[in-house]
CSV table of C-alpha atoms and ligand atoms in Angstrom, one decimal:
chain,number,residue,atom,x,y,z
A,1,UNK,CA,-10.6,0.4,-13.2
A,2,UNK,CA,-7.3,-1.0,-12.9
A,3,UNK,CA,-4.7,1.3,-10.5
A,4,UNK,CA,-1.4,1.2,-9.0
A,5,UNK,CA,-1.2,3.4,-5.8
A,6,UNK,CA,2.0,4.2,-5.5
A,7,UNK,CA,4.3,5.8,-3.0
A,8,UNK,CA,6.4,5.8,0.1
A,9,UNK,CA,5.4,4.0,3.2
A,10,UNK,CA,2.8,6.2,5.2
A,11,UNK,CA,2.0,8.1,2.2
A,12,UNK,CA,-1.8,7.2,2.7
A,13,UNK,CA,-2.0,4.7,0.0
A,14,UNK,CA,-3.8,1.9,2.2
A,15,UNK,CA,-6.0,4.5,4.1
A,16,UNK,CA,-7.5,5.6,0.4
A,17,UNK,CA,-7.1,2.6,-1.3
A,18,UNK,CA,-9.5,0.6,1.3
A,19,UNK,CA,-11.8,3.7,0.6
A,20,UNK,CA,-12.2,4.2,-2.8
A,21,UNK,CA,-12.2,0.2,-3.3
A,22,UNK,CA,-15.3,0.0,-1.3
A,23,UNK,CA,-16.9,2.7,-3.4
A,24,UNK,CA,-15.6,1.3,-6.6
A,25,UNK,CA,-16.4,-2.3,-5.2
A,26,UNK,CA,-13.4,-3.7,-6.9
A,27,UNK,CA,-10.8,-5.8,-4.6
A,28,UNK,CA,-7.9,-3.4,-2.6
A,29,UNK,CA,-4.8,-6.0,-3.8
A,30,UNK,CA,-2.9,-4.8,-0.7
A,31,UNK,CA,0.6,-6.9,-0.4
A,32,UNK,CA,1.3,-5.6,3.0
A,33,UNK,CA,-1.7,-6.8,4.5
A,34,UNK,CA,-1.6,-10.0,2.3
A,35,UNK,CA,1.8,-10.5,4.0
A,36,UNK,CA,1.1,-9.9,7.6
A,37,UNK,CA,-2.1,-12.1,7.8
A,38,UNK,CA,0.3,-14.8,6.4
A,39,UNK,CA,2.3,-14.0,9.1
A,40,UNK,CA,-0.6,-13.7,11.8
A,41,UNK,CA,-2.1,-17.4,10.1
A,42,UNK,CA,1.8,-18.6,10.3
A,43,UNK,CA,1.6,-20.3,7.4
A,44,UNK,CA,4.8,-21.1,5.2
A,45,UNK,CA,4.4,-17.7,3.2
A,46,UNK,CA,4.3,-15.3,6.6
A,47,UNK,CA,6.7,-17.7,8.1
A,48,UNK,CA,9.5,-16.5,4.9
A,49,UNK,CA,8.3,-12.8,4.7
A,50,UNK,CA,8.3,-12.0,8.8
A,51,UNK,CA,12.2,-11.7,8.8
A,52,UNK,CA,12.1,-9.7,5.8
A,53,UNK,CA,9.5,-7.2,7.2
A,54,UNK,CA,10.3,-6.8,10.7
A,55,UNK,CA,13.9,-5.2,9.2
A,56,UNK,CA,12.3,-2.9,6.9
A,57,UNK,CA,13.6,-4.9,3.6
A,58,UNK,CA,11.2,-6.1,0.9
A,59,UNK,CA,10.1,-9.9,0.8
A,60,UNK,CA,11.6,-11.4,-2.5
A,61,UNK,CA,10.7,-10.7,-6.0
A,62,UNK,CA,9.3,-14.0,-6.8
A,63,UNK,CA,7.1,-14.7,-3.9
A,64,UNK,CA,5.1,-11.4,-4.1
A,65,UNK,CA,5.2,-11.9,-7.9
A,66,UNK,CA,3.8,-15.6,-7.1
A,67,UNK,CA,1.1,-14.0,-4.6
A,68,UNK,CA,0.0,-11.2,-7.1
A,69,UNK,CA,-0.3,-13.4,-10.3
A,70,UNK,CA,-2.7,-16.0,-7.7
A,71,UNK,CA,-4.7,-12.9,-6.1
A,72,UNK,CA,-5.5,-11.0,-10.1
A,73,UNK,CA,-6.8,-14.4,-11.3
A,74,UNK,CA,-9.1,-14.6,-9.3
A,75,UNK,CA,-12.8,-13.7,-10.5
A,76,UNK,CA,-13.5,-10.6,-8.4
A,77,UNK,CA,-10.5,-9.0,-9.8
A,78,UNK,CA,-12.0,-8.9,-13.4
A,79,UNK,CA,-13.9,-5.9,-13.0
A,80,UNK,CA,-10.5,-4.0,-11.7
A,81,UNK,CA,-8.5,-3.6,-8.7
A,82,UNK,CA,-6.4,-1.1,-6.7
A,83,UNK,CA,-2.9,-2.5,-6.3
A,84,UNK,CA,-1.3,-0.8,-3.2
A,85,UNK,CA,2.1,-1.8,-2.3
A,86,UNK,CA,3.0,-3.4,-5.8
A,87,UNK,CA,4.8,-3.4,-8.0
A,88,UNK,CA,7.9,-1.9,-5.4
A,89,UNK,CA,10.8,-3.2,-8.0
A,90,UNK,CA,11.8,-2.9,-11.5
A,91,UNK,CA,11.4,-6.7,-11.5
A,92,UNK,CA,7.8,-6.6,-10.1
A,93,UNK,CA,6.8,-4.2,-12.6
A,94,UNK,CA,8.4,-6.0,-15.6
A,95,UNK,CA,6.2,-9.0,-13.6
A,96,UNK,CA,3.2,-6.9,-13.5
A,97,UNK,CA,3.3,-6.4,-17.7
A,98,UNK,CA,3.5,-9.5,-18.4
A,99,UNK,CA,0.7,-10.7,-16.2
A,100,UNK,CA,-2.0,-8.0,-17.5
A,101,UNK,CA,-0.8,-9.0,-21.1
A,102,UNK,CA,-1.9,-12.5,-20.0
A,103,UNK,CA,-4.7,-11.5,-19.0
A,104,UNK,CA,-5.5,-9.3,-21.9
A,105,UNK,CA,-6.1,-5.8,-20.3
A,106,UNK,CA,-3.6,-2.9,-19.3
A,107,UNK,CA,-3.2,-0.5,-16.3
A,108,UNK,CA,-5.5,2.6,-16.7
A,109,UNK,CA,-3.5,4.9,-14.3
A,110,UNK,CA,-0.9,5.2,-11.5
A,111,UNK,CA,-1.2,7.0,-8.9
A,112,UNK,CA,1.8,8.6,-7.0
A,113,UNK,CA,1.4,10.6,-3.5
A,114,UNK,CA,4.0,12.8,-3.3
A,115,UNK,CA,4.4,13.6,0.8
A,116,UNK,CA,7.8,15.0,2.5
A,117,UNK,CA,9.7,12.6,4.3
A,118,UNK,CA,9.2,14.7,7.8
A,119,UNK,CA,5.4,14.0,7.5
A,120,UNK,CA,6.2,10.0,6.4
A,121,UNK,CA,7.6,10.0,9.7
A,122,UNK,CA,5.0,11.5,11.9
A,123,UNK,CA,2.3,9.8,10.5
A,124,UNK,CA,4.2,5.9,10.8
A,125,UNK,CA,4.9,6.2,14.1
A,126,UNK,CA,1.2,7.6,15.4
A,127,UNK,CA,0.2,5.0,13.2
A,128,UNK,CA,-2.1,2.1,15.0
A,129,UNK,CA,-3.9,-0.3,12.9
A,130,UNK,CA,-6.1,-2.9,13.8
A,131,UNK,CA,-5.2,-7.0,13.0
A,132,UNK,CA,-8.4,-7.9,12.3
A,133,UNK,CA,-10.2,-5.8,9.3
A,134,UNK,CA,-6.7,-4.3,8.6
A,135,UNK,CA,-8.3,-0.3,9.3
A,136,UNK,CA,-5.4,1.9,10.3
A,137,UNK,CA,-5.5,5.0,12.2
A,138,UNK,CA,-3.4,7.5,14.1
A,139,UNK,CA,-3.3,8.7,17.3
A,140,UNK,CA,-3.7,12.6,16.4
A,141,UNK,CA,-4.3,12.5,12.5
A,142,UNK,CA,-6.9,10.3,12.1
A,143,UNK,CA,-7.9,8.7,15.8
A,144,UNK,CA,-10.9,6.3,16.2
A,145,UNK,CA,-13.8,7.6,18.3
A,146,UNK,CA,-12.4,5.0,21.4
A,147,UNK,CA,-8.9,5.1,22.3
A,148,UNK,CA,-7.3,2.1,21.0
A,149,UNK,CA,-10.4,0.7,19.8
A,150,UNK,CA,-11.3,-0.1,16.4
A,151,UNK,CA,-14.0,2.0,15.1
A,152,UNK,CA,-15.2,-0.8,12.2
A,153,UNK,CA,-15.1,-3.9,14.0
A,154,UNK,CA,-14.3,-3.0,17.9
A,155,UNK,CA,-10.9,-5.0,18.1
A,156,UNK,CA,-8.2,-3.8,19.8
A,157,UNK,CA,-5.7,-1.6,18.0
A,158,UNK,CA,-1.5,-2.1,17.6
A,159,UNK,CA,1.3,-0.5,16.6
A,160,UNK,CA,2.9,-2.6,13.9
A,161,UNK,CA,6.6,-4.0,14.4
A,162,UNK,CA,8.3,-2.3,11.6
A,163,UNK,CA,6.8,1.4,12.7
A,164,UNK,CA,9.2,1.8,15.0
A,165,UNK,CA,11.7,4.8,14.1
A,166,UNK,CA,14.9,3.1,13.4
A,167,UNK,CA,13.0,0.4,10.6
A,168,UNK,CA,10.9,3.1,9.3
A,169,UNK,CA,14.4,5.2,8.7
A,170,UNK,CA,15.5,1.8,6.5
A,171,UNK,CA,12.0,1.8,4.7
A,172,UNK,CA,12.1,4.8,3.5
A,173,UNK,CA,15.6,4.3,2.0
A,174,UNK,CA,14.7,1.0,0.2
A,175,UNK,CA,11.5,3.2,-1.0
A,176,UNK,CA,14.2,5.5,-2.2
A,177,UNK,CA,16.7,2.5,-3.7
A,178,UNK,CA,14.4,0.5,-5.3
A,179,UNK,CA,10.6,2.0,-5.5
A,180,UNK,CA,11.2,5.7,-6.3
A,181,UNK,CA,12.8,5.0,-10.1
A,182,UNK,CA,9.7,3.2,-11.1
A,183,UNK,CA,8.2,7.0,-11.1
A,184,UNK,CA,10.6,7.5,-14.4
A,185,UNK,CA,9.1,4.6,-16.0
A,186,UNK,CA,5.7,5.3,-15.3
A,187,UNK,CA,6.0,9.0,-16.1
A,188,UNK,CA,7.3,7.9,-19.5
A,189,UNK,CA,4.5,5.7,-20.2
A,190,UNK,CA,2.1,8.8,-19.5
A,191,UNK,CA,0.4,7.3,-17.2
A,192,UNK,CA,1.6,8.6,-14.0
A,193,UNK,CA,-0.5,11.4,-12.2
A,194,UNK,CA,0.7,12.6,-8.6
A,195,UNK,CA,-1.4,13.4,-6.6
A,196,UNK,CA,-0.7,15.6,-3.5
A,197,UNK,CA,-0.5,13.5,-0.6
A,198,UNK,CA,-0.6,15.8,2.2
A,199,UNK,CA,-3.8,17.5,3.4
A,200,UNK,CA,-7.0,16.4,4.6
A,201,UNK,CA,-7.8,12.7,3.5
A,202,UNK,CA,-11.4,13.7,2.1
A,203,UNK,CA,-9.4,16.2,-0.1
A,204,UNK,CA,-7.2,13.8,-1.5
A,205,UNK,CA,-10.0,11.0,-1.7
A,206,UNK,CA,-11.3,13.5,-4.2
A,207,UNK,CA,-8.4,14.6,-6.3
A,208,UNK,CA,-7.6,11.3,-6.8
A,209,UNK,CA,-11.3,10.4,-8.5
A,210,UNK,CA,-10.5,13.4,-10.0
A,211,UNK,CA,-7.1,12.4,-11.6
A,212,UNK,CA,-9.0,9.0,-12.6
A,213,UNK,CA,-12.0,10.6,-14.0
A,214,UNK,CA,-9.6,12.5,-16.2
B,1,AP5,P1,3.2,-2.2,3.3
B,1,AP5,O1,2.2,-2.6,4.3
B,1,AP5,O2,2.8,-2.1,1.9
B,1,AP5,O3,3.8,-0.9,3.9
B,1,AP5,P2,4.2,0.5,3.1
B,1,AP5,O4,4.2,0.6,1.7
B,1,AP5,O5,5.5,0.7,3.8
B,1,AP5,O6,3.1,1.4,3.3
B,1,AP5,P3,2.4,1.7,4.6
B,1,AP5,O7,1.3,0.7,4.9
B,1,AP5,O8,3.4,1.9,5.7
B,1,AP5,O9,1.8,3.1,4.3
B,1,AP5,P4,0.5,3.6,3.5
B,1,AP5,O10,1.0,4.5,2.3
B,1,AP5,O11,-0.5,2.5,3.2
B,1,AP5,O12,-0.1,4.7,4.6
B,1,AP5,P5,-1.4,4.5,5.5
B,1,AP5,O13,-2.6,4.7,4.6
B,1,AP5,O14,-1.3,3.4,6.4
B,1,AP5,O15,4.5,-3.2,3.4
B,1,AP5,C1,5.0,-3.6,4.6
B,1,AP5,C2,6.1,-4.6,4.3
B,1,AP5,O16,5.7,-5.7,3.6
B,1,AP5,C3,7.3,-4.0,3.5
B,1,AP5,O17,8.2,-3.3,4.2
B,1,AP5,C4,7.9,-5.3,2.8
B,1,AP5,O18,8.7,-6.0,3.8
B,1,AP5,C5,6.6,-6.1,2.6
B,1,AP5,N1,6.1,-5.9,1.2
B,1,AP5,C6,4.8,-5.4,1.0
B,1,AP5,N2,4.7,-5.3,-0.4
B,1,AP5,C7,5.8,-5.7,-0.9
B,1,AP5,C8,6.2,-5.8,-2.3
B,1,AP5,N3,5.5,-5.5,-3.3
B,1,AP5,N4,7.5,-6.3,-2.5
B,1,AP5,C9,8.3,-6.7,-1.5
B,1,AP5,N5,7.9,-6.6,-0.2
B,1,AP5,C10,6.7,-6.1,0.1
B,1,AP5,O19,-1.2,5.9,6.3
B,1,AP5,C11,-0.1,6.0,7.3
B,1,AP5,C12,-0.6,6.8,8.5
B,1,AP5,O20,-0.9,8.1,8.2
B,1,AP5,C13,-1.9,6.2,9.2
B,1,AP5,O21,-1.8,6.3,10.5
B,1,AP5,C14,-3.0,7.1,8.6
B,1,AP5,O22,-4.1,7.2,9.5
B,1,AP5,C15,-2.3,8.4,8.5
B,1,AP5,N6,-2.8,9.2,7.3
B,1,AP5,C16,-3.2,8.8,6.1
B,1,AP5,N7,-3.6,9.8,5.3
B,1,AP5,C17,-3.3,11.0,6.1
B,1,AP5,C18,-3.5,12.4,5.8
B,1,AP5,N8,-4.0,12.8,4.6
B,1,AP5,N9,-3.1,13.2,6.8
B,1,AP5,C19,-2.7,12.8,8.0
B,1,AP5,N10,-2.5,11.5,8.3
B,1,AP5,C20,-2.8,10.6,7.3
């Protein structure tokens, strides 16, 4: 089981991703959330992305590329993964080739969740997620059974810095720059499915094992 879940930021990638990993019980590779507990651990990796992320652009090529070859060596990601949030970048993916042919093994499918922009919106800035077991929610969508309160570990929920309008309005423009063409290049390969991203999430939890079943 080796996926790329791809699409634009607030598509639902992470919020099915964390799910179906835990069912598949193979490792969520998760960039994002790689990045920001660098950043909460201030270590010299979190300390080069923050700028990057708090202005919406993506954190250089060769660091993530650095990060991703480190994180798919490691034994738990032998049996498969769920890469969400990588490859974003013609570069990455070219990265991302060469690294399975390393390793010996290809990408079975990726996944794309096609959602209108006007949605992408609503749902980033109800967005809250929590710092410590990386759950997100959303304030109407998807809210957790406390206000504010995370419903896996009982931390207290945030809003993250780059959900706020104006940096979520440059997101989705360097999704549309630099993310969206990798859709030709998978589609090519034939191994590019979209999946409808809007709708309830238990419905698109299941067309997705339905569109890796087959
Ligand atoms: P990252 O964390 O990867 O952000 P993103 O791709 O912008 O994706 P999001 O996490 O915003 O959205 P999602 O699709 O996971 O949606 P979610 O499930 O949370 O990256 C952040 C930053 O890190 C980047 O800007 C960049 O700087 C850097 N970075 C990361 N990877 C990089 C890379 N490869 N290269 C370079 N830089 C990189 O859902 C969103 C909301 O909608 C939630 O509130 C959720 O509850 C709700 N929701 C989910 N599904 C539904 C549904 N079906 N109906 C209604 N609401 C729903």
């Amino acid at each position: 089981m080796r996926l790329v879940f791809l699409g634009p930021p607030g598509a639902g990638k992470g919020t099915q991703a964390r799910e179906l990993a835990r069912e598949w019980s193979v490792p969520q590779v998760a960039t994002g959330d790689m990045l920001r507990e660098a950043v909460t651990n201030g270590t010299p990796l979190g300390r080069e992305a923050k700028a990057f992320m708090d202005r919406g652009a993506l954190v250089p090529d060769d660091v993530i590329i650095g990060l991703i070859a480190e994180r798919l060596a490691q034994p738990d990601a032998k049996r498969g993964f769920i890469l969400d949030g990588f490859p974003r970048t013609i570069p990455q993916a070219d990265a991302l080739e060469r690294l399975l042919g390393e390793l010996g093994v290809s990408l079975d499918r990726v996944i794309y969740f096609d959602v209108a922009e006007a949605e992408l919106l609503r749902r980033l800035t109800g967005r809250r997620f929590c710092p410590a077991c990386q759950s997100t929610f959303h304030v109407v969508f998807n809210p957790p059974k406390r206000e504010n309160v995370c419903d896996r570990c009982g931390s207290t929920l945030v809003q993250r810095e780059d959900d706020r309008e104006a940096t979520v309005r440059k997101r989705l423009q360097v999704y549309a720059d630099q993310t969206a063409p990798l859709l030709d290049r998978y589609r090519k390969r034939g191994t590019l499915t979209t999946v409808a991203g809007e709708g309830k999430i238990d419905a698109i939890h299941a067309a997705i094992k339905k569109a890796v079943a087959g």
